[in-house]
GROMACS .gro file of C-alpha atoms in nm:
model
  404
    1UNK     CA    1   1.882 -26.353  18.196
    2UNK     CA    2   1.773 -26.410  18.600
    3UNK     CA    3   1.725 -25.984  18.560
    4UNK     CA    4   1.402 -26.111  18.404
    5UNK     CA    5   1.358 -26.456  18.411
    6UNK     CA    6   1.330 -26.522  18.812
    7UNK     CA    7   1.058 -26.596  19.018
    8UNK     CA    8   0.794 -26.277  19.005
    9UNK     CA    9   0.935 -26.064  18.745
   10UNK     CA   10   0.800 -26.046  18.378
   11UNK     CA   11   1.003 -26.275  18.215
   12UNK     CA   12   0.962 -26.591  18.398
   13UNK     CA   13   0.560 -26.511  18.397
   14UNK     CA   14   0.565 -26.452  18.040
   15UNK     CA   15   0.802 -26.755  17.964
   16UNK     CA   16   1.002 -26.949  18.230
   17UNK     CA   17   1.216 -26.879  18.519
   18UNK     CA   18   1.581 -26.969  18.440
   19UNK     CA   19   1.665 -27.029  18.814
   20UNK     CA   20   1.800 -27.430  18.743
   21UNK     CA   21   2.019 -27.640  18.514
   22UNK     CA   22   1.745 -27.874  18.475
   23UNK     CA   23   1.542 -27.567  18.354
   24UNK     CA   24   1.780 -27.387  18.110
   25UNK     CA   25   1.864 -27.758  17.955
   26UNK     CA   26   1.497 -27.841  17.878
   27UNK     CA   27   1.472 -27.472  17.718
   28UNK     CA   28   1.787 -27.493  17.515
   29UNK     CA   29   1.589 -27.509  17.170
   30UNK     CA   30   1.406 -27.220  17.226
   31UNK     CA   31   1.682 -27.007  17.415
   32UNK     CA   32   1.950 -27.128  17.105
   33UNK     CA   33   1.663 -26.997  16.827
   34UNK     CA   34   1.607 -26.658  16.997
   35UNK     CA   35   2.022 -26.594  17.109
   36UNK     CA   36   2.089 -26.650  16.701
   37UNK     CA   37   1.810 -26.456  16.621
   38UNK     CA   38   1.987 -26.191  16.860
   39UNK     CA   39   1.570 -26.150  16.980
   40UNK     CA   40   1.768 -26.247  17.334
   41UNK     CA   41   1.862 -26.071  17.534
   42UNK     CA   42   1.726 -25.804  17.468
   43UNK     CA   43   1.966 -25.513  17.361
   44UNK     CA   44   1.936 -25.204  17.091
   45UNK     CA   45   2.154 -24.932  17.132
   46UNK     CA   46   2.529 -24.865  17.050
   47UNK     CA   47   2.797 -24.617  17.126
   48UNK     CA   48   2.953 -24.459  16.794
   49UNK     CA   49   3.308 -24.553  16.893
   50UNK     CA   50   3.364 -24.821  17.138
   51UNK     CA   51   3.743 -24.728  17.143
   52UNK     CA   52   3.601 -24.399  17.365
   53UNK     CA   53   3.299 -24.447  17.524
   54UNK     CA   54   3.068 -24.731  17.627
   55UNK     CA   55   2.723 -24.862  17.771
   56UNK     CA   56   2.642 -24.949  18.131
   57UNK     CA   57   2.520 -25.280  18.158
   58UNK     CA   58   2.562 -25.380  17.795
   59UNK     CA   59   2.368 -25.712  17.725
   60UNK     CA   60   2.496 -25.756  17.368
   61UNK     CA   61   2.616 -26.104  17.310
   62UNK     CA   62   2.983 -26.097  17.134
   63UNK     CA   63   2.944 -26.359  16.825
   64UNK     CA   64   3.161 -26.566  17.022
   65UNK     CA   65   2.965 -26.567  17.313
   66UNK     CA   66   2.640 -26.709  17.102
   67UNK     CA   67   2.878 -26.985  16.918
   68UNK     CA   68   2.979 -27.110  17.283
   69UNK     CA   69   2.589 -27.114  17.382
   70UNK     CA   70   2.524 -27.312  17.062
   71UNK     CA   71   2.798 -27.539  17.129
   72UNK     CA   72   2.716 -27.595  17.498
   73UNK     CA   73   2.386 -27.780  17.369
   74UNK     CA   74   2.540 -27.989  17.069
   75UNK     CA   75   2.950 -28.013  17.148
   76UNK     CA   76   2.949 -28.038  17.528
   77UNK     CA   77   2.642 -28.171  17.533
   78UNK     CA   78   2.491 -27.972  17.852
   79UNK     CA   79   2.819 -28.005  18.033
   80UNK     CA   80   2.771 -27.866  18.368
   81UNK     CA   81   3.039 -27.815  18.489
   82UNK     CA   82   3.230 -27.787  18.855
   83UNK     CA   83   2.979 -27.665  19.065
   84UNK     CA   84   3.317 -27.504  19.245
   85UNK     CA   85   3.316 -27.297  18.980
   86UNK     CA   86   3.012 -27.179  18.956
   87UNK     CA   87   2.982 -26.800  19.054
   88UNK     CA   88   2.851 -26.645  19.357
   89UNK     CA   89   2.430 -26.662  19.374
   90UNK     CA   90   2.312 -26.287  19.358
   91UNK     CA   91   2.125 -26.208  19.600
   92UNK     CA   92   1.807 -26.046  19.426
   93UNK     CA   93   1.536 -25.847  19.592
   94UNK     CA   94   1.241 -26.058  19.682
   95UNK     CA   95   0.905 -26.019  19.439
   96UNK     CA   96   0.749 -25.720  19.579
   97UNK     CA   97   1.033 -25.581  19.770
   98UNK     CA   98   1.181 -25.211  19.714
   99UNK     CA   99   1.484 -25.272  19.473
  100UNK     CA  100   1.607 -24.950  19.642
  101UNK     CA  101   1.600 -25.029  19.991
  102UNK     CA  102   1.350 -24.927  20.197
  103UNK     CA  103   1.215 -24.601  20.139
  104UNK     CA  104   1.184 -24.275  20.355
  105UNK     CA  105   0.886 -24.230  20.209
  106UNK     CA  106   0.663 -24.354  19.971
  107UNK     CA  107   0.365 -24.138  19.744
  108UNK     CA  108   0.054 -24.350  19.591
  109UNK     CA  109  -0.225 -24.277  19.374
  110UNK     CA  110  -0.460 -24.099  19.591
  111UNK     CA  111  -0.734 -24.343  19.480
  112UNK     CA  112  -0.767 -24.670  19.269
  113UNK     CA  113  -0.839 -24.676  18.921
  114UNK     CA  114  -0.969 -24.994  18.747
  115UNK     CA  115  -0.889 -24.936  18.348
  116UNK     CA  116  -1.248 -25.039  18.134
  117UNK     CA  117  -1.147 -25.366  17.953
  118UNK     CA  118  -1.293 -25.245  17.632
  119UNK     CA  119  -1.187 -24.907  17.672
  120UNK     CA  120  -0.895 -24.777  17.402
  121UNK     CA  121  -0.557 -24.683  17.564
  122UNK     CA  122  -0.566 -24.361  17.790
  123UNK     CA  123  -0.339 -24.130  18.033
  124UNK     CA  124  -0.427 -24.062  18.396
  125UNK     CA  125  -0.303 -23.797  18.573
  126UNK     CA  126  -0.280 -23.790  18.973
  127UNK     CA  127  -0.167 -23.475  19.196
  128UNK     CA  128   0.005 -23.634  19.489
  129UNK     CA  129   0.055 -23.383  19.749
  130UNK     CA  130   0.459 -23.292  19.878
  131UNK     CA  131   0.468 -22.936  19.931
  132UNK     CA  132   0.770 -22.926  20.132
  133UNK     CA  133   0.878 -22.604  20.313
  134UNK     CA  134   1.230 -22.688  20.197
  135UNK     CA  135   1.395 -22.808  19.859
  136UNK     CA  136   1.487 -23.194  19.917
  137UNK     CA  137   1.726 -23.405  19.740
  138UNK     CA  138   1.667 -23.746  19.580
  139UNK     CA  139   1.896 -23.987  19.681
  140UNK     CA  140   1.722 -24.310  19.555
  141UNK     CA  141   1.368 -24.348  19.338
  142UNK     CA  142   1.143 -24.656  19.228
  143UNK     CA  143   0.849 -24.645  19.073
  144UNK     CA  144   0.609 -24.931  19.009
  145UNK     CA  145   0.308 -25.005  18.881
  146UNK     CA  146   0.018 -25.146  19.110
  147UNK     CA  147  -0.080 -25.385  18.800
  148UNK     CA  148   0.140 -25.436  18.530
  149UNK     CA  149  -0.116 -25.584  18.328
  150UNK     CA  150  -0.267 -25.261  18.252
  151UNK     CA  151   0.007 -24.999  18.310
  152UNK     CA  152   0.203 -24.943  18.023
  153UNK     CA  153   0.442 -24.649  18.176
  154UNK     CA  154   0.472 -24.372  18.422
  155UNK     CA  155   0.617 -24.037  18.424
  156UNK     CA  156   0.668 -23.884  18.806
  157UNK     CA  157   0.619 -23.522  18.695
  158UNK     CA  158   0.736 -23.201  18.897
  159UNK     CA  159   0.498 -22.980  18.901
  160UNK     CA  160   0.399 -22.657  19.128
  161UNK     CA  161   0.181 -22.751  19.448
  162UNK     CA  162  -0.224 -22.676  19.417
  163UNK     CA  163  -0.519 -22.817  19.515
  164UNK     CA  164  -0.711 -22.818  19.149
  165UNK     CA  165  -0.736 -23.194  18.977
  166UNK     CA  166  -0.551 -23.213  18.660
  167UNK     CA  167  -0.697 -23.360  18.313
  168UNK     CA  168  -0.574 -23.481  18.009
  169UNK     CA  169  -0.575 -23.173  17.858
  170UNK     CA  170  -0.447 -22.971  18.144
  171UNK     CA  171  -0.170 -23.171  18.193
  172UNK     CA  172  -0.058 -23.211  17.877
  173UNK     CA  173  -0.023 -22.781  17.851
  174UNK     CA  174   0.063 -22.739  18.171
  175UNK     CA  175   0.334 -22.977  18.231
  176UNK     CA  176   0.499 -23.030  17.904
  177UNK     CA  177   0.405 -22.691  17.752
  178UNK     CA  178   0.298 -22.603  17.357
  179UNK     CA  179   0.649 -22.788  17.236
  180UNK     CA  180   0.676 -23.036  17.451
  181UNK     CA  181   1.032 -22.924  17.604
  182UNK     CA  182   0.899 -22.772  17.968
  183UNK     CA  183   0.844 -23.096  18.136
  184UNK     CA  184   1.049 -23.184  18.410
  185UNK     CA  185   1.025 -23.560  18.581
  186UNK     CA  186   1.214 -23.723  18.891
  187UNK     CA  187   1.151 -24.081  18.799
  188UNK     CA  188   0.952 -24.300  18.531
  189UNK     CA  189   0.870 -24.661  18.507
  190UNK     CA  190   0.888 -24.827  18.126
  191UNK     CA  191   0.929 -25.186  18.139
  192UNK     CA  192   1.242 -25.346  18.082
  193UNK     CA  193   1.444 -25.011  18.183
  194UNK     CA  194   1.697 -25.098  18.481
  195UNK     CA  195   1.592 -24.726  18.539
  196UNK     CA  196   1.260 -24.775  18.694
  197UNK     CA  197   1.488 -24.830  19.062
  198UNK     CA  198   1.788 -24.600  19.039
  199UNK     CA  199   2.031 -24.512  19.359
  200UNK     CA  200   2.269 -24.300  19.316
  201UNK     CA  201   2.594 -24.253  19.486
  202UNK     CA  202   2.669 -24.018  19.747
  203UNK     CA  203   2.702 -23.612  19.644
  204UNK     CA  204   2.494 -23.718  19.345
  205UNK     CA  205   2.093 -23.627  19.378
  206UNK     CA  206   1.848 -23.513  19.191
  207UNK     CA  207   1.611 -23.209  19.352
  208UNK     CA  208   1.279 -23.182  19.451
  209UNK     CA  209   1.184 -22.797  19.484
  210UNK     CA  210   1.054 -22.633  19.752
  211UNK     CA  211   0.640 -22.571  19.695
  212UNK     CA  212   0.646 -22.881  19.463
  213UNK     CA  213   0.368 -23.143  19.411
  214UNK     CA  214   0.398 -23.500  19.206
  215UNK     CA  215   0.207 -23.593  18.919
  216UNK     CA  216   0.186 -23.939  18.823
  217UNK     CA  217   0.093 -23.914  18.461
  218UNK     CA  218  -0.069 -24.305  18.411
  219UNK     CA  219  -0.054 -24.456  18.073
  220UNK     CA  220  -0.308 -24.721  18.083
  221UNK     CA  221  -0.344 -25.015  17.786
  222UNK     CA  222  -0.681 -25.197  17.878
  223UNK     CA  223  -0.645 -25.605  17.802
  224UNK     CA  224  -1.004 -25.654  17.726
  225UNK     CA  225  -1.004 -25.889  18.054
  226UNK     CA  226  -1.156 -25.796  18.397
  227UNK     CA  227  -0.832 -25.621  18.567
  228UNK     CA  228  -0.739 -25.568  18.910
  229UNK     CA  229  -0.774 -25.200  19.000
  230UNK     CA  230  -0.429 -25.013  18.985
  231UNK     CA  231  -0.278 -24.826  19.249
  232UNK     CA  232   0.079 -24.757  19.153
  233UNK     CA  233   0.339 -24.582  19.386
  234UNK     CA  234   0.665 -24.400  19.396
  235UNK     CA  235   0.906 -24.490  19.679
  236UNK     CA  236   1.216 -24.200  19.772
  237UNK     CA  237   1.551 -24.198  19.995
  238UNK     CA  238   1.618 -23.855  20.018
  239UNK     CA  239   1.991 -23.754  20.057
  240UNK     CA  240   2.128 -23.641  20.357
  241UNK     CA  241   2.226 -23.317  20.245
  242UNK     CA  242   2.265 -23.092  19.925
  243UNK     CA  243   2.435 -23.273  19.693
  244UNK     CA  244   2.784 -23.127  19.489
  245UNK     CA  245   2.686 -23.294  19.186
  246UNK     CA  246   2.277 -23.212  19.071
  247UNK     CA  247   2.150 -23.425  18.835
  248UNK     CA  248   1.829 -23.335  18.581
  249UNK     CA  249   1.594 -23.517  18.331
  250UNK     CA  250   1.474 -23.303  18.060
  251UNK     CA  251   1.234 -23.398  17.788
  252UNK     CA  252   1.308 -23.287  17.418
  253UNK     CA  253   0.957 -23.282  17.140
  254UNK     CA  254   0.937 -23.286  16.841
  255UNK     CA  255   0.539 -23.244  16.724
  256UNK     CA  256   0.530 -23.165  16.353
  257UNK     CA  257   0.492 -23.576  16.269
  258UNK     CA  258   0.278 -23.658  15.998
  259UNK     CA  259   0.349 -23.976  15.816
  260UNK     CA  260   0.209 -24.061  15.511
  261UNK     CA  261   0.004 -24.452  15.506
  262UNK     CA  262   0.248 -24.683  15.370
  263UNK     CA  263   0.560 -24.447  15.410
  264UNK     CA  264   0.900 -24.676  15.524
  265UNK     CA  265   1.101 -24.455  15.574
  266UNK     CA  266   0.956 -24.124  15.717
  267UNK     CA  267   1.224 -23.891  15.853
  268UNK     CA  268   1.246 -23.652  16.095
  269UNK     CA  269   1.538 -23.452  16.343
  270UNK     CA  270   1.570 -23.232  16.624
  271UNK     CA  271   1.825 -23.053  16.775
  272UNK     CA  272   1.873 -23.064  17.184
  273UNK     CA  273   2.072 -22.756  17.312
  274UNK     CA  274   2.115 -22.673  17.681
  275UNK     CA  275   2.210 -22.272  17.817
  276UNK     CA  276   2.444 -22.400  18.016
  277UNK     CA  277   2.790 -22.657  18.008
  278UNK     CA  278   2.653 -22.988  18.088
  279UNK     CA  279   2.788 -23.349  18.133
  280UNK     CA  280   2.552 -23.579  17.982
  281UNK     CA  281   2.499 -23.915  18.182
  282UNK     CA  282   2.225 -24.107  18.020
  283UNK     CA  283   1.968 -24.108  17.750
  284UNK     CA  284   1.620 -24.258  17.633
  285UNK     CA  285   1.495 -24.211  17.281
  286UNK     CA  286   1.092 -24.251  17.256
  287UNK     CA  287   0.885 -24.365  16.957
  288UNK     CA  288   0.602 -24.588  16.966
  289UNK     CA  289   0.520 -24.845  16.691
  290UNK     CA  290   0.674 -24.756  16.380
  291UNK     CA  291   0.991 -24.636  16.507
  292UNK     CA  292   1.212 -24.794  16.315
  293UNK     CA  293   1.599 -24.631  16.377
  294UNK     CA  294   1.726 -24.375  16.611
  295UNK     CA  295   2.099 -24.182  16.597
  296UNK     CA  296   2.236 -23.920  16.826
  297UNK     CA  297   2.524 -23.685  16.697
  298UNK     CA  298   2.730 -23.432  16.929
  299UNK     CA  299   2.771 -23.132  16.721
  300UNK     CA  300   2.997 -22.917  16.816
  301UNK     CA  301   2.977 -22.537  16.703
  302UNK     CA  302   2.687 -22.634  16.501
  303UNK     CA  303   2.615 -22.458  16.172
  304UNK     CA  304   2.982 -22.268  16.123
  305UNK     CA  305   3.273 -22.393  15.944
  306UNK     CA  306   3.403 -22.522  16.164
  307UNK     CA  307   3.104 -22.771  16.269
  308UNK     CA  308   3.217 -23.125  16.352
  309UNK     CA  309   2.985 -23.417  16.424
  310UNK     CA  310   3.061 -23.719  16.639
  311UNK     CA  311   2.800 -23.990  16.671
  312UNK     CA  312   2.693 -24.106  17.021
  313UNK     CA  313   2.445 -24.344  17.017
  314UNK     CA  314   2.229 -24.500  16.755
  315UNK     CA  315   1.959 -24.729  16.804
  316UNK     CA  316   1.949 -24.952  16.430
  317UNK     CA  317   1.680 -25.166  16.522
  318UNK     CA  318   1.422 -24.958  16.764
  319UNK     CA  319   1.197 -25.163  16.973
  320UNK     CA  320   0.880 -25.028  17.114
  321UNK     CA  321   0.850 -25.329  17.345
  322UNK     CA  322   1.218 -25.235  17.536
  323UNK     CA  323   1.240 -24.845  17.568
  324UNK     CA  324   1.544 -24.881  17.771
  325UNK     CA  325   1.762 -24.585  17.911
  326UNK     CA  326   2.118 -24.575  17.783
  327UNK     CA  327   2.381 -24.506  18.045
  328UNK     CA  328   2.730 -24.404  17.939
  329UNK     CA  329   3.042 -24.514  18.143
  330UNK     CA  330   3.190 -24.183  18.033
  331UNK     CA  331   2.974 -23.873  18.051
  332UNK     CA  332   2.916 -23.668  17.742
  333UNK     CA  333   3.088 -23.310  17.750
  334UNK     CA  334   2.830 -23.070  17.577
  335UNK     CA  335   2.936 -22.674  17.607
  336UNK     CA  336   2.713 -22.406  17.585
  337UNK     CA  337   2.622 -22.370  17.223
  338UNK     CA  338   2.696 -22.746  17.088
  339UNK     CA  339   2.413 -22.940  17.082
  340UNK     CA  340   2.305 -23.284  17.051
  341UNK     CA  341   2.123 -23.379  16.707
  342UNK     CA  342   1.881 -23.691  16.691
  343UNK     CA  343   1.776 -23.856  16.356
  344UNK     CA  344   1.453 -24.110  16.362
  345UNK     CA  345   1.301 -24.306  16.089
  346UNK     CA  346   0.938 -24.431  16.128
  347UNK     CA  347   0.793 -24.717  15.918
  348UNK     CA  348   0.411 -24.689  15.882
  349UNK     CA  349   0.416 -24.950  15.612
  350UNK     CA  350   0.260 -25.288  15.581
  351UNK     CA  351   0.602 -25.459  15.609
  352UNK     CA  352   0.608 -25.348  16.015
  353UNK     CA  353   0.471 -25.601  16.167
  354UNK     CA  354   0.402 -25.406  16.450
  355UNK     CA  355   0.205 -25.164  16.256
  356UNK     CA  356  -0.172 -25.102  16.390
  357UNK     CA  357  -0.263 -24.950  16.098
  358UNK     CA  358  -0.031 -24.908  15.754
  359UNK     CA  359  -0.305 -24.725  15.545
  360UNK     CA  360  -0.365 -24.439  15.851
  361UNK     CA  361  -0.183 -24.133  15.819
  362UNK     CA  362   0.007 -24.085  16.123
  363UNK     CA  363   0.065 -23.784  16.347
  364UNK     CA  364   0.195 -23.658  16.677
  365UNK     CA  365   0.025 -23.792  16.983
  366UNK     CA  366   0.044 -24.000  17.328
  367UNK     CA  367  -0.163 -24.267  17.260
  368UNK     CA  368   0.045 -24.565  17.103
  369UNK     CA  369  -0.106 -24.560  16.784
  370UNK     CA  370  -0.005 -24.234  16.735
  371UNK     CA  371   0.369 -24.132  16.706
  372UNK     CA  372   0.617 -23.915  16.947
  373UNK     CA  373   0.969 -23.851  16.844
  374UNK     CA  374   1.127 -23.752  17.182
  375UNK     CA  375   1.483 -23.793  17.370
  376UNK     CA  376   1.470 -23.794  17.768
  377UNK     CA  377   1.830 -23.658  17.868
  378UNK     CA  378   1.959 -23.740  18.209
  379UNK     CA  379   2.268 -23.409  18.273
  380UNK     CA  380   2.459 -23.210  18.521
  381UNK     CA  381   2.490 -22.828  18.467
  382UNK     CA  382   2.909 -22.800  18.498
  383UNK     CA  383   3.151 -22.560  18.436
  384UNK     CA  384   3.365 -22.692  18.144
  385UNK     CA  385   3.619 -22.392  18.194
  386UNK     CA  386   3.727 -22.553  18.506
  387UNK     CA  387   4.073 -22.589  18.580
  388UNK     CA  388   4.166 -22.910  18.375
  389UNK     CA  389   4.283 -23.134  18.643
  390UNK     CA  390   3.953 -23.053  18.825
  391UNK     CA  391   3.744 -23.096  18.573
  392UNK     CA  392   3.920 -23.479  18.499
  393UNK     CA  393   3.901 -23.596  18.807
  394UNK     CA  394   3.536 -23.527  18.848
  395UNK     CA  395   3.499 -23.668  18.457
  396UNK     CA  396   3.659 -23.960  18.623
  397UNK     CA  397   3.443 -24.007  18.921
  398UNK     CA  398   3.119 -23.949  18.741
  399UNK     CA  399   3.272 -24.289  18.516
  400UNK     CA  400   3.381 -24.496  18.833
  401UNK     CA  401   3.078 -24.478  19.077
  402UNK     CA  402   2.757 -24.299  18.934
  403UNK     CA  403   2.611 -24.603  18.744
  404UNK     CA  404   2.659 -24.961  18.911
   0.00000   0.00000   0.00000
């Protein structure tokens, strides 16, 4: 809970800080109502079989674990405990602090922007000059917003260096192309994702080319209130050297969405193939307010006989409101040709409560009222014809120290 609920992050300003037993006893009705309710924490996605593969940092409560939070308020009647017992404090970063450490260097907007309170929700976009003579290699990245009131997420896009300012429009082509697959980011913020400050561990990077700028692409949600203006930053530790192990984040479209007014159960799928062997580390599926279930197949030699599917993840109940990135403690193994194949269901009827509209019909677009249908894939390029013993040990490796 203390991820959130501490002193200067979003839960404790939304609800309460958890930081005391005092606290968390005079809470107990609410917390009990929203654990059963499985509302708390906050936690969506599942591996298809637990028996091989699992998620970093799972926050799903076993039903055992909620029946001994139920009984701690009505059997043990708030029994503290042995304060000798109690575990280690964690030492969290203070409010405002890098979570990554302190930063070789750190890009902002160029200029603030104060969002028009009765303005409709809008994108941003913001060249940030780099332009290094040299590839460099990303050891660590953060980004955060400059006012969280009014940023609803940001994509750190790679883009080529220029001097020309970059619109909606522009962007939009010239970043993620007609399809939607050419965009290629080093970092995002979406709140709630433990991904928004990510180190990883050494001979793991990802790359900054040569000749490169940053675009901050800015998705703003006005509050109707008088904001402070938003200048939101990127912070970066760059590695030391070229890393073995390369890490990318590619974004897969699908655009073709157009969802009848009071459909339930709208379908669509997409198929995510890469040219190359790849591990697969982590993924993100995207929808905005009637997403309603997300599942992710490994197919492998897709569309033959011999065509096998294995699910990976699936996402029953998708959340707008926690677009988190799942991180797998065991690396997928895709080879050239297999593919990945996502299924979404959108419900765009009046039983959503988080519908904006049930009688609109619905199609493709980056506003939140519209709808995306996208999966943000986190991979290393490999070699799965490696010699066997090679190839386990790095499998291994990849398990034991890139996620922590």
């Amino acid at each position: 809970c203390l991820q959130c609920h501490r002193t200067g992050e979003a839960g404790a300003n939304l609800f309460s800080p958890f930081e005391d037993y005092d606290t968390v006893v005079s809470l107990y009705p609410i917390m009990k109502d929203r654990v059963i309710q499985r509302v708390m924490p906050p936690w969506h996605g599942f591996v298809g079989d637990k028996t091989k593969n699992s998620l970093v940092g799972d926050l799903y409560l076993s039903d055992e674990e909620i029946k001994k939070f139920v009984a701690w308020g009505i059997d043990d009647t708030f029994s503290q405990g042995d304060p000798k017992d109690a575990p280690m404090p964690r030492n969290w970063p203070a409010s405002g602090e890098w979570q990554i450490g302190k930063p070789d260097i750190v890009f902002k907007m160029p200029e603030p922007y104060i969002v028009p309170k009765e303005k409709l929700d809008e994108y941003e976009y913001y060249r940030i000059k780099a332009n290094f003579p040299e590839d460099r290699y990303i050891q660590a990245v953060e980004v955060r917003p400059g006012n969280k009131s009014v940023v609803h997420h940001i994509g750190a896009i790679v883009g080529p260096a220029g001097d020309t300012d970059i619109n909606g429009n522009l962007a939009t082509l010239q970043f993620y192309g007609i399809t939607g697959d050419k965009v290629r980011k080093i970092g995002d913020y979406v709140p709630g994702d433990d991904f928004n400050a990510h180190t990883y561990p050494k001979g793991y990077a990802l790359q900054l080319p040569k000749g490169s700028d940053i675009v901050l692409e800015m998705h703003y949600t006005p509050t109707g209130a008088d904001e402070k203006p938003d200048i939101s930053e990127m912070g970066i530790i760059w590695a030391d050297k070229k890393p073995e192990h390369l890490l990318e984040t590619h974004v897969f479209n699908r655009k073709d969405l157009r969802i009848p007014a009071q459909d339930s159960h709208y379908e669509r799928s997409n198929w995510y193939q890469f040219s190359t062997d790849v591990l697969v580390y982590a993924l993100a599926p995207h929808m905005h307010y009637r997403g309603k279930d997300y599942i992710l197949y490994k197919v492998t030699n897709p569309n033959t006989k011999e065509e096998k599917r294995e699910v990976v993840l699936k996402v029953p109940n998708y959340d707008f409101a926690w677009q988190r990135t799942y991180e797998f403690t065991k690396p997928i193994e895709l080879k050239a040709g297999d593919a990945l194949y996502g299924v979404g269901h959108f419900d765009n009827s009046h039983f959503n409560p988080n519908n904006p509209n049930p009688d609109a019909v619905v199609k493709y677009g980056l506003k939140s009222d519209q709808e995306m249908f996208n999966l943000r894939v986190k991979f290393e390029r490999v070699n799965l014809s490696a010699s066997a013993s090679k190839h386990e040990e790095q499998i291994a490796g990849n398990a034991e120290v890139l996620y922590r």
